[in-house]
């Protein structure tokens, strides 16, 4: 899993001074992106819906988008998350 918040243009290092701290960037947070590696989209949704940010309404549930990404060389080196065996 990989995840990061992203900032709006005003708070971007590329548009302003490159010395903004993470706290200063947080004021310009425009959203976030996460990359999961699960066998199915449904497994990914299960992971998202079990996240504390989802259950505690930190994320705007109406704006969550889940998409499959195009594979690339080296993807086979990434660990695939498996469902726990009950």
mmCIF file of the C-alpha atoms, coordinates in Angstrom:
data_MODEL
# 
_entry.id   MODEL 
# 
loop_
_atom_site.group_PDB 
_atom_site.id 
_atom_site.type_symbol 
_atom_site.label_atom_id 
_atom_site.label_alt_id 
_atom_site.label_comp_id 
_atom_site.label_asym_id 
_atom_site.label_entity_id 
_atom_site.label_seq_id 
_atom_site.pdbx_PDB_ins_code 
_atom_site.Cartn_x 
_atom_site.Cartn_y 
_atom_site.Cartn_z 
_atom_site.occupancy 
_atom_site.B_iso_or_equiv 
_atom_site.pdbx_formal_charge 
_atom_site.auth_seq_id 
_atom_site.auth_comp_id 
_atom_site.auth_asym_id 
_atom_site.auth_atom_id 
_atom_site.pdbx_PDB_model_num 
ATOM 1  C CA . UNK A 1 1  ? 0.000   0.000   0.000   1.00 0.00 ? 1  UNK A CA 1 
ATOM 2  C CA . UNK A 1 2  ? 1.167   3.502   -0.788  1.00 0.00 ? 2  UNK A CA 1 
ATOM 3  C CA . UNK A 1 3  ? -0.692  6.652   0.136   1.00 0.00 ? 3  UNK A CA 1 
ATOM 4  C CA . UNK A 1 4  ? -0.112  10.380  0.256   1.00 0.00 ? 4  UNK A CA 1 
ATOM 5  C CA . UNK A 1 5  ? -2.079  13.598  0.496   1.00 0.00 ? 5  UNK A CA 1 
ATOM 6  C CA . UNK A 1 6  ? -1.699  16.080  -2.312  1.00 0.00 ? 6  UNK A CA 1 
ATOM 7  C CA . UNK A 1 7  ? -1.786  19.855  -2.133  1.00 0.00 ? 7  UNK A CA 1 
ATOM 8  C CA . UNK A 1 8  ? -3.471  22.496  -4.218  1.00 0.00 ? 8  UNK A CA 1 
ATOM 9  C CA . UNK A 1 9  ? -1.430  24.564  -6.673  1.00 0.00 ? 9  UNK A CA 1 
ATOM 10 C CA . UNK A 1 10 ? -1.042  27.479  -4.239  1.00 0.00 ? 10 UNK A CA 1 
ATOM 11 C CA . UNK A 1 11 ? 0.745   25.279  -1.709  1.00 0.00 ? 11 UNK A CA 1 
ATOM 12 C CA . UNK A 1 12 ? 2.720   23.202  -4.197  1.00 0.00 ? 12 UNK A CA 1 
ATOM 13 C CA . UNK A 1 13 ? 6.505   23.224  -3.886  1.00 0.00 ? 13 UNK A CA 1 
ATOM 14 C CA . UNK A 1 14 ? 6.586   23.780  -7.625  1.00 0.00 ? 14 UNK A CA 1 
ATOM 15 C CA . UNK A 1 15 ? 4.599   26.989  -7.439  1.00 0.00 ? 15 UNK A CA 1 
ATOM 16 C CA . UNK A 1 16 ? 5.844   28.512  -4.213  1.00 0.00 ? 16 UNK A CA 1 
ATOM 17 C CA . UNK A 1 17 ? 8.851   28.455  -1.976  1.00 0.00 ? 17 UNK A CA 1 
ATOM 18 C CA . UNK A 1 18 ? 10.425  24.995  -1.671  1.00 0.00 ? 18 UNK A CA 1 
ATOM 19 C CA . UNK A 1 19 ? 10.705  25.327  2.113   1.00 0.00 ? 19 UNK A CA 1 
ATOM 20 C CA . UNK A 1 20 ? 7.071   24.640  3.034   1.00 0.00 ? 20 UNK A CA 1 
ATOM 21 C CA . UNK A 1 21 ? 6.825   22.226  5.943   1.00 0.00 ? 21 UNK A CA 1 
ATOM 22 C CA . UNK A 1 22 ? 4.369   19.301  5.884   1.00 0.00 ? 22 UNK A CA 1 
ATOM 23 C CA . UNK A 1 23 ? 2.201   21.233  8.370   1.00 0.00 ? 23 UNK A CA 1 
ATOM 24 C CA . UNK A 1 24 ? 2.128   24.253  6.053   1.00 0.00 ? 24 UNK A CA 1 
ATOM 25 C CA . UNK A 1 25 ? 1.276   22.030  3.105   1.00 0.00 ? 25 UNK A CA 1 
ATOM 26 C CA . UNK A 1 26 ? -1.585  20.453  5.098   1.00 0.00 ? 26 UNK A CA 1 
ATOM 27 C CA . UNK A 1 27 ? -3.406  23.799  4.958   1.00 0.00 ? 27 UNK A CA 1 
ATOM 28 C CA . UNK A 1 28 ? -3.502  23.408  1.177   1.00 0.00 ? 28 UNK A CA 1 
ATOM 29 C CA . UNK A 1 29 ? -4.474  19.747  1.128   1.00 0.00 ? 29 UNK A CA 1 
ATOM 30 C CA . UNK A 1 30 ? -6.671  19.051  -1.872  1.00 0.00 ? 30 UNK A CA 1 
ATOM 31 C CA . UNK A 1 31 ? -7.151  15.307  -1.516  1.00 0.00 ? 31 UNK A CA 1 
ATOM 32 C CA . UNK A 1 32 ? -5.258  12.062  -1.335  1.00 0.00 ? 32 UNK A CA 1 
ATOM 33 C CA . UNK A 1 33 ? -4.291  9.049   -3.376  1.00 0.00 ? 33 UNK A CA 1 
ATOM 34 C CA . UNK A 1 34 ? -3.719  5.484   -2.275  1.00 0.00 ? 34 UNK A CA 1 
ATOM 35 C CA . UNK A 1 35 ? -2.457  2.505   -4.198  1.00 0.00 ? 35 UNK A CA 1 
ATOM 36 C CA . UNK A 1 36 ? -3.394  -0.957  -2.968  1.00 0.00 ? 36 UNK A CA 1 
ATOM 37 C CA . UNK A 1 37 ? -2.583  -4.301  -4.502  1.00 0.00 ? 37 UNK A CA 1 
ATOM 38 C CA . UNK A 1 38 ? -5.463  -6.715  -3.994  1.00 0.00 ? 38 UNK A CA 1 
ATOM 39 C CA . UNK A 1 39 ? -6.692  -9.651  -6.071  1.00 0.00 ? 39 UNK A CA 1 
ATOM 40 C CA . UNK A 1 40 ? -10.032 -7.929  -6.810  1.00 0.00 ? 40 UNK A CA 1 
ATOM 41 C CA . UNK A 1 41 ? -11.685 -4.512  -6.721  1.00 0.00 ? 41 UNK A CA 1 
ATOM 42 C CA . UNK A 1 42 ? -14.130 -5.938  -4.153  1.00 0.00 ? 42 UNK A CA 1 
ATOM 43 C CA . UNK A 1 43 ? -11.208 -6.839  -1.869  1.00 0.00 ? 43 UNK A CA 1 
ATOM 44 C CA . UNK A 1 44 ? -9.953  -3.287  -2.192  1.00 0.00 ? 44 UNK A CA 1 
ATOM 45 C CA . UNK A 1 45 ? -13.380 -1.879  -1.268  1.00 0.00 ? 45 UNK A CA 1 
ATOM 46 C CA . UNK A 1 46 ? -13.454 -4.187  1.771   1.00 0.00 ? 46 UNK A CA 1 
ATOM 47 C CA . UNK A 1 47 ? -10.099 -2.748  2.864   1.00 0.00 ? 47 UNK A CA 1 
ATOM 48 C CA . UNK A 1 48 ? -11.267 0.831   2.370   1.00 0.00 ? 48 UNK A CA 1 
ATOM 49 C CA . UNK A 1 49 ? -14.574 0.293   4.205   1.00 0.00 ? 49 UNK A CA 1 
ATOM 50 C CA . UNK A 1 50 ? -12.685 -1.224  7.139   1.00 0.00 ? 50 UNK A CA 1 
ATOM 51 C CA . UNK A 1 51 ? -10.294 1.721   7.446   1.00 0.00 ? 51 UNK A CA 1 
ATOM 52 C CA . UNK A 1 52 ? -10.743 4.002   10.464  1.00 0.00 ? 52 UNK A CA 1 
ATOM 53 C CA . UNK A 1 53 ? -10.744 7.046   8.168   1.00 0.00 ? 53 UNK A CA 1 
ATOM 54 C CA . UNK A 1 54 ? -13.767 5.550   6.396   1.00 0.00 ? 54 UNK A CA 1 
ATOM 55 C CA . UNK A 1 55 ? -15.639 4.349   9.479   1.00 0.00 ? 55 UNK A CA 1 
ATOM 56 C CA . UNK A 1 56 ? -14.992 7.610   11.350  1.00 0.00 ? 56 UNK A CA 1 
ATOM 57 C CA . UNK A 1 57 ? -16.117 9.735   8.383   1.00 0.00 ? 57 UNK A CA 1 
ATOM 58 C CA . UNK A 1 58 ? -12.753 11.414  7.811   1.00 0.00 ? 58 UNK A CA 1 
ATOM 59 C CA . UNK A 1 59 ? -12.931 10.606  4.111   1.00 0.00 ? 59 UNK A CA 1 
ATOM 60 C CA . UNK A 1 60 ? -15.741 11.972  1.960   1.00 0.00 ? 60 UNK A CA 1 
ATOM 61 C CA . UNK A 1 61 ? -17.355 8.637   1.038   1.00 0.00 ? 61 UNK A CA 1 
ATOM 62 C CA . UNK A 1 62 ? -19.176 10.151  -1.932  1.00 0.00 ? 62 UNK A CA 1 
ATOM 63 C CA . UNK A 1 63 ? -15.877 11.144  -3.569  1.00 0.00 ? 63 UNK A CA 1 
ATOM 64 C CA . UNK A 1 64 ? -13.963 7.873   -3.191  1.00 0.00 ? 64 UNK A CA 1 
ATOM 65 C CA . UNK A 1 65 ? -13.023 6.397   -6.552  1.00 0.00 ? 65 UNK A CA 1 
ATOM 66 C CA . UNK A 1 66 ? -11.514 2.931   -6.979  1.00 0.00 ? 66 UNK A CA 1 
ATOM 67 C CA . UNK A 1 67 ? -9.903  2.036   -10.271 1.00 0.00 ? 67 UNK A CA 1 
ATOM 68 C CA . UNK A 1 68 ? -7.622  -0.656  -11.592 1.00 0.00 ? 68 UNK A CA 1 
ATOM 69 C CA . UNK A 1 69 ? -4.287  0.698   -12.753 1.00 0.00 ? 69 UNK A CA 1 
ATOM 70 C CA . UNK A 1 70 ? -2.302  -0.497  -15.733 1.00 0.00 ? 70 UNK A CA 1 
ATOM 71 C CA . UNK A 1 71 ? 0.466   -2.856  -14.756 1.00 0.00 ? 71 UNK A CA 1 
ATOM 72 C CA . UNK A 1 72 ? 4.120   -2.132  -15.322 1.00 0.00 ? 72 UNK A CA 1 
ATOM 73 C CA . UNK A 1 73 ? 7.382   -4.010  -15.380 1.00 0.00 ? 73 UNK A CA 1 
ATOM 74 C CA . UNK A 1 74 ? 8.384   -4.890  -11.828 1.00 0.00 ? 74 UNK A CA 1 
ATOM 75 C CA . UNK A 1 75 ? 4.841   -5.230  -10.475 1.00 0.00 ? 75 UNK A CA 1 
ATOM 76 C CA . UNK A 1 76 ? 5.542   -8.890  -9.785  1.00 0.00 ? 76 UNK A CA 1 
ATOM 77 C CA . UNK A 1 77 ? 7.991   -7.720  -7.102  1.00 0.00 ? 77 UNK A CA 1 
ATOM 78 C CA . UNK A 1 78 ? 5.167   -6.061  -5.139  1.00 0.00 ? 78 UNK A CA 1 
ATOM 79 C CA . UNK A 1 79 ? 3.450   -8.038  -2.428  1.00 0.00 ? 79 UNK A CA 1 
ATOM 80 C CA . UNK A 1 80 ? -0.146  -8.967  -3.162  1.00 0.00 ? 80 UNK A CA 1 
ATOM 81 C CA . UNK A 1 81 ? -2.360  -8.556  -0.092  1.00 0.00 ? 81 UNK A CA 1 
ATOM 82 C CA . UNK A 1 82 ? -4.155  -11.793 0.657   1.00 0.00 ? 82 UNK A CA 1 
ATOM 83 C CA . UNK A 1 83 ? -7.366  -12.166 2.634   1.00 0.00 ? 83 UNK A CA 1 
ATOM 84 C CA . UNK A 1 84 ? -6.714  -13.743 6.020   1.00 0.00 ? 84 UNK A CA 1 
ATOM 85 C CA . UNK A 1 85 ? -7.807  -17.353 6.310   1.00 0.00 ? 85 UNK A CA 1 
ATOM 86 C CA . UNK A 1 86 ? -10.527 -17.788 8.899   1.00 0.00 ? 86 UNK A CA 1 
# 
